[in-house]
Tab-separated table of C-alpha atoms in Angstrom:
chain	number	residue	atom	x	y	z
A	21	UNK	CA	0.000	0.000	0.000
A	22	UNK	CA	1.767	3.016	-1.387
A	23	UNK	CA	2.575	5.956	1.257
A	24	UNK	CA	2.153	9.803	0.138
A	25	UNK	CA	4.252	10.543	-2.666
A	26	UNK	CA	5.733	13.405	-3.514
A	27	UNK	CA	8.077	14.529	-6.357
A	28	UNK	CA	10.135	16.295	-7.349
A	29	UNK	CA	12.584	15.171	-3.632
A	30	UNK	CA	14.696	17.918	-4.136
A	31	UNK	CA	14.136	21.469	-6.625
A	32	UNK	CA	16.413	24.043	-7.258
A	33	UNK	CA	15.292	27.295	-8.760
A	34	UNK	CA	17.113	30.746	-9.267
A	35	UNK	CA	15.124	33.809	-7.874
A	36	UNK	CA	12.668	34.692	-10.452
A	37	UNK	CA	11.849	31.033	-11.527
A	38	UNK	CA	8.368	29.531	-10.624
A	39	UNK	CA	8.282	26.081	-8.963
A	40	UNK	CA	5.673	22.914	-8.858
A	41	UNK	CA	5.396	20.846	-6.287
A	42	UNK	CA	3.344	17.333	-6.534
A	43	UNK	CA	1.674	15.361	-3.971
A	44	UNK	CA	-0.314	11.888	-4.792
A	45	UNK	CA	-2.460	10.907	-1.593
A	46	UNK	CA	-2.893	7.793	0.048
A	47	UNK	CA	-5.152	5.762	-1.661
A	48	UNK	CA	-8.177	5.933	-0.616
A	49	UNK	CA	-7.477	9.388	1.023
A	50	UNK	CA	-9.128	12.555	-0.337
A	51	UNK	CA	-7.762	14.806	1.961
A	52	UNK	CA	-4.624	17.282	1.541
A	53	UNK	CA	-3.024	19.057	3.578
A	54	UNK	CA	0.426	21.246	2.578
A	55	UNK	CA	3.014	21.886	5.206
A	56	UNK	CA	6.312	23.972	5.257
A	57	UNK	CA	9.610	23.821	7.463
A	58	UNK	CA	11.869	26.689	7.760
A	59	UNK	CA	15.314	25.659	8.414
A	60	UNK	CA	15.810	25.373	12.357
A	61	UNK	CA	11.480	25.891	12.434
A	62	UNK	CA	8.889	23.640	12.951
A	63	UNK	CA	5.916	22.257	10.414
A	64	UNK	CA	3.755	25.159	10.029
A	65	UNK	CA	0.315	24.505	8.284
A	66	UNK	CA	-0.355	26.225	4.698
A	67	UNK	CA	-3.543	24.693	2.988
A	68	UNK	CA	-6.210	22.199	3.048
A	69	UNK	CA	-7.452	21.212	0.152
A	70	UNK	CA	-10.413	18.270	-1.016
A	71	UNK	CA	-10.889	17.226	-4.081
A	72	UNK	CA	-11.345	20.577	-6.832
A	73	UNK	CA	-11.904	22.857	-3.538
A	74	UNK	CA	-9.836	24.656	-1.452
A	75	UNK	CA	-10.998	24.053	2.291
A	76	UNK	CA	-8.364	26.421	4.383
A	77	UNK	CA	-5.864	28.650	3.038
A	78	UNK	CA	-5.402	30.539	6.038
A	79	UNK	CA	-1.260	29.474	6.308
A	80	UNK	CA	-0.764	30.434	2.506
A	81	UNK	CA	1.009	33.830	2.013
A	82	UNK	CA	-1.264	35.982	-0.039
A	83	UNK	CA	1.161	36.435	-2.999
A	84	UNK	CA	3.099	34.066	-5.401
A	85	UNK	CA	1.588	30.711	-3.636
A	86	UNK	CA	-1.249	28.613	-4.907
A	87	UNK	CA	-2.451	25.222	-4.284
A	88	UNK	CA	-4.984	23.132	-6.373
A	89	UNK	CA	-6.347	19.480	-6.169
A	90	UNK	CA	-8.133	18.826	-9.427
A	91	UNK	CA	-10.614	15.787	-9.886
A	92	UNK	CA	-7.584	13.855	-11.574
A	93	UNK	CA	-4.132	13.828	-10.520
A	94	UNK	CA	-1.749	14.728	-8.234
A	95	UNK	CA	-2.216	18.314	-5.772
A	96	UNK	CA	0.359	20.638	-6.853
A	97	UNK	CA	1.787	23.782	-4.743
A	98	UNK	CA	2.814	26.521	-6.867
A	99	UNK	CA	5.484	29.017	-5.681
A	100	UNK	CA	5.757	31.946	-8.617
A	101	UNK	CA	8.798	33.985	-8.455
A	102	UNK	CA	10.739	32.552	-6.242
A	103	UNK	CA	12.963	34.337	-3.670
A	104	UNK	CA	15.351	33.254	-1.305
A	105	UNK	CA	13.191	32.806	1.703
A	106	UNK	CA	10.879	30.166	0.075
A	107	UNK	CA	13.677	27.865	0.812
A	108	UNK	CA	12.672	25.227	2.822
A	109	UNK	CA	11.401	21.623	3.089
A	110	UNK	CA	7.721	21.134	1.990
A	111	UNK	CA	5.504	18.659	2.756
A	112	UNK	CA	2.219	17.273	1.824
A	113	UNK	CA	-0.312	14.675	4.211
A	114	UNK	CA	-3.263	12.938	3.666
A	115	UNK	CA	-5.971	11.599	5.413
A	116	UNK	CA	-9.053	9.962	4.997
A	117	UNK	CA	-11.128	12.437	6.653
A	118	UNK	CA	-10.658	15.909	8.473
A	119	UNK	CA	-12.039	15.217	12.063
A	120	UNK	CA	-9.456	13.559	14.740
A	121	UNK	CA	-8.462	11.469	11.669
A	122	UNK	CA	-4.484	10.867	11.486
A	123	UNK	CA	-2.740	13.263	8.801
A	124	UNK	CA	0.255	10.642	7.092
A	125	UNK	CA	2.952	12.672	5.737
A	126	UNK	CA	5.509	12.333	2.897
A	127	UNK	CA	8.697	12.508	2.016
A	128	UNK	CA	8.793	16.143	1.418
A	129	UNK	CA	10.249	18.321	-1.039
A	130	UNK	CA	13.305	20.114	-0.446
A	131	UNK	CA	13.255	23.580	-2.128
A	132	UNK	CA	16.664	25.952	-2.764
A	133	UNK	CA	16.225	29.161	-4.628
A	134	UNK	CA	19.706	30.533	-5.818
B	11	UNK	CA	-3.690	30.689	18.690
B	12	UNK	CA	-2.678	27.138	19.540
B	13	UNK	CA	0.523	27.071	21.326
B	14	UNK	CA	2.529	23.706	21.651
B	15	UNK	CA	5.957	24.031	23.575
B	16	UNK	CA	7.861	20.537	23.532
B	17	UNK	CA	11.328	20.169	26.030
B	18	UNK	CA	13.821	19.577	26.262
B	19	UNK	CA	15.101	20.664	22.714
B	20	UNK	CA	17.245	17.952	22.533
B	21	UNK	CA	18.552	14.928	24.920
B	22	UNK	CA	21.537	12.583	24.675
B	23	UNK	CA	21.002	9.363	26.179
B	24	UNK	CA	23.190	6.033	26.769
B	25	UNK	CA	21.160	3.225	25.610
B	26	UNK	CA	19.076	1.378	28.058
B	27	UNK	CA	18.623	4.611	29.900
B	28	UNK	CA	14.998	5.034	29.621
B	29	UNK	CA	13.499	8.706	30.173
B	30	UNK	CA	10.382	11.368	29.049
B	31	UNK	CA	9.617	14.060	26.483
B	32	UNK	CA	7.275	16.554	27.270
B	33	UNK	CA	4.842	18.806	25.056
B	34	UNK	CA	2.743	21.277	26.658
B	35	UNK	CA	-0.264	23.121	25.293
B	36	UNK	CA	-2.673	25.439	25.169
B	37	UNK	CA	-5.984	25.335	22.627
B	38	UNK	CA	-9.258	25.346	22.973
B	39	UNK	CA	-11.131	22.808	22.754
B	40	UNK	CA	-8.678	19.672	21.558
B	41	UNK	CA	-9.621	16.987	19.092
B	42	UNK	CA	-6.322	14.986	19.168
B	43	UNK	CA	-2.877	15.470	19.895
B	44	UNK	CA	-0.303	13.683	17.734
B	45	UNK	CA	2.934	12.409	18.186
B	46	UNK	CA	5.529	11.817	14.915
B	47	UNK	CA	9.095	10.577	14.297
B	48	UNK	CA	11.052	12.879	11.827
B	49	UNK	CA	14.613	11.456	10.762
B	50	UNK	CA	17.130	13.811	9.163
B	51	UNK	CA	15.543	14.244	5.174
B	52	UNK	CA	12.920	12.408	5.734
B	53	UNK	CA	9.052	13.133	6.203
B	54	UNK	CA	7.139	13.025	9.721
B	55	UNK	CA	6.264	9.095	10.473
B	56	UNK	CA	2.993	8.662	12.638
B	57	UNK	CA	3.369	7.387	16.526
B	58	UNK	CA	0.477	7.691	17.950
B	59	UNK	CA	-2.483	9.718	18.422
B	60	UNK	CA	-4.013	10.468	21.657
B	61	UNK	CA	-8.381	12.073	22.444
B	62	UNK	CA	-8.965	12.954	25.482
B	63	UNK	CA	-7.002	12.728	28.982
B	64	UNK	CA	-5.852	9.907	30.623
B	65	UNK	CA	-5.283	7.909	27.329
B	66	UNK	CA	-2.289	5.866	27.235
B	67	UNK	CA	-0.812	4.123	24.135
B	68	UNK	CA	2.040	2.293	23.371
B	69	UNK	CA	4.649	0.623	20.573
B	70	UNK	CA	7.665	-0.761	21.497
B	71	UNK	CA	9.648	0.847	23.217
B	72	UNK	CA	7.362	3.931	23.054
B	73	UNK	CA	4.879	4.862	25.646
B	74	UNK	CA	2.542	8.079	24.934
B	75	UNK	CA	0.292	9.699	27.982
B	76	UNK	CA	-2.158	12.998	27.784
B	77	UNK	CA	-2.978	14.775	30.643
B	78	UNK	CA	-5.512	18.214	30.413
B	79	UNK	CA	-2.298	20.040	29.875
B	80	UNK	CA	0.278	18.375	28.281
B	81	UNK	CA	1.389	14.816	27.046
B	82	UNK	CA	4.816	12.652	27.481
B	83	UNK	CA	6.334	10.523	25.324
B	84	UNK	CA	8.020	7.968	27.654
B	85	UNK	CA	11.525	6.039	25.912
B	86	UNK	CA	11.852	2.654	27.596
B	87	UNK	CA	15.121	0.939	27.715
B	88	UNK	CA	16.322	3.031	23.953
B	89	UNK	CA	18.240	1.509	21.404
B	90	UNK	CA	20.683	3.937	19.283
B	91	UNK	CA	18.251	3.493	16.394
B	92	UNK	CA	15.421	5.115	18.682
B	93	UNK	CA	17.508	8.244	17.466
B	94	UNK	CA	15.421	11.514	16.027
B	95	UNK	CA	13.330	13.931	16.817
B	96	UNK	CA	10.079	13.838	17.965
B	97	UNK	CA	7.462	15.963	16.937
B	98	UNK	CA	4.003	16.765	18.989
B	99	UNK	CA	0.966	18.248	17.006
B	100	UNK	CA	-2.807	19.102	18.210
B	101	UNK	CA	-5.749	19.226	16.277
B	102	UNK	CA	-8.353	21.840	18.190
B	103	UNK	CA	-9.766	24.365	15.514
B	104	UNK	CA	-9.975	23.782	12.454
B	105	UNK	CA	-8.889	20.993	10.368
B	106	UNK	CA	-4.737	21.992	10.580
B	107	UNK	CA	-1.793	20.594	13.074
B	108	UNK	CA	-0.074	22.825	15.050
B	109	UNK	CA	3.131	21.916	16.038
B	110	UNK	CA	6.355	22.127	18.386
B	111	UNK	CA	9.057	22.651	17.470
B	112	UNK	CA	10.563	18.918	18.237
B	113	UNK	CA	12.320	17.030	21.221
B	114	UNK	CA	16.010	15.759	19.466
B	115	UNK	CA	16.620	12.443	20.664
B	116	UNK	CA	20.560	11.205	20.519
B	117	UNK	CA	21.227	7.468	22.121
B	118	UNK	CA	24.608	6.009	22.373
B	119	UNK	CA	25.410	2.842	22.262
C-alpha cells in the first residue's frame, strides 16, 4: 500500500523562476493538507485542500503561492517567483477524513532558490 | 492561537537509559494530539495519536500519555536506532496541526 508521494525530492530554482510541487495521496485518502519547514522551524500549516476545492488557506502567504487538487491527478503547490526565503522543506499529508483522523505525511520536497 | 511548547530541545542518552519528552499546550477545545518521528531528510512518520485525557498508548519501546495540559512521550530501555526527533501536534480548531518545534533524541550505544 503506497505511502504519500511526492516529487520532485529535491528542486532548485534561481530567484525569479516559478516552482511545482506534486503530492499523490494515500489511496483511498481525499484529503490534503500542505506543510512547510523553515530551516531550524517547525511544520507550520499552509492549505487544506479536497478534491477541486480549497478548504483552508489561512497558512498560505497571499502572494506568489497557490495550491490546487483537481478531480484527476496529483495536488500541486505553486510558488511563482521565487525568492530566497521560500527555501525550505515542503511537505504534503493525507488523510481519509478531516475530524481527529491521522494526517500521514511524505517525504517532502526540499526547495533551494539561488 | 494554539501554542505547543515541547522540552527539552534535545537529549543525549546512553542506551538502556529510559526517560520522558514533554509537550505542553494550550488550545481550545482539543480533538487529538499527535505524536511523529522525523529522521534527518525524511518526512514526519505517525506514533500515535491520543483524544482525550488519561489515554495511554504504546509501541515498542514507546509509551505516549495525555494529561488536560500536556502529554509525554516515555523512551523505555532506547536503542541507538530510537535516534530523532520527535514531533508533537494538536488538532483543536480547524482541520490543521499545530506543532512544536521537536524534542532531538541522541542514544549512544
Amino acid at each position: 500500500n503506497a505511502g504519500v508521494m511526492q516529487n520532485p525530492r529535491h528542486l532548485v530554482r534561481r530567484r525569479g523562476q516559478e516552482a511545482r510541487l506534486r503530492c499523490s495521496p494515500m489511496k483511498g485518502h481525499s484529503h490534503v493538507y500542505w506543510y512547510r519547514q523553515l530551516p531550524e522551524e517547525g511544520l507550520k500549516f499552509m492549505v487544506y485542500l479536497q478534491k477541486e476545492n480549497i478548504i483552508d488557506e489561512s497558512g498560505m502567504p497571499k502572494e506568489r503561492f497557490s495550491a490546487e487538487f483537481p478531480k484527476e491527478g496529483p495536488s500541486i503547490l505553486r510558488i511563482q517567483q521565487v525568492v530566497r526565503g521560500d527555501s525550505a522543506a515542503y511537505f504534503c499529508a493525507s488523510s481519509p477524513d478531516s475530524y481527529q483522523e491521522t494526517q500521514y505525511f511524505g517525504p517532502g520536497t526540499r526547495l533551494l532558490v539561488l | 492561537e494554539d501554542q505547543v511548547t515541547q522540552s527539552p530541545e534535545a537529549l543525549r542518552l546512553q542506551e538502556g537509559e529510559s526517560s520522558s519528552l514533554n509537550c505542553s499546550y494550550t488550545v481550545s477545545g482539543l480533538r487529538g494530539l499527535f505524536w511523529y518521528r522525523q529522521d534527518p531528510g525524511k518526512g514526519p512518520e505517525f506514533l500515535f495519536t491520543l483524544y482525550s485525557a488519561g489515554e495511554e498508548k504504546e509501541k515498542e519501546r514507546l509509551k505516549a500519555t495525555l494529561t488536560k495540559k500536556e502529554s509525554f512521550l516515555h523512551i523505555t530501555a532506547p536503542k541507538p536506532e530510537d535516534s530523532a526527533t520527535y514531533l508533537c501536534a494538536v488538532q483543536a480548531s480547524g482541520y490543521k496541526l499545530s506543532f512544536g518545534a521537536g524534542t532531538t533524541v541522541t542514544v549512544r550505544a
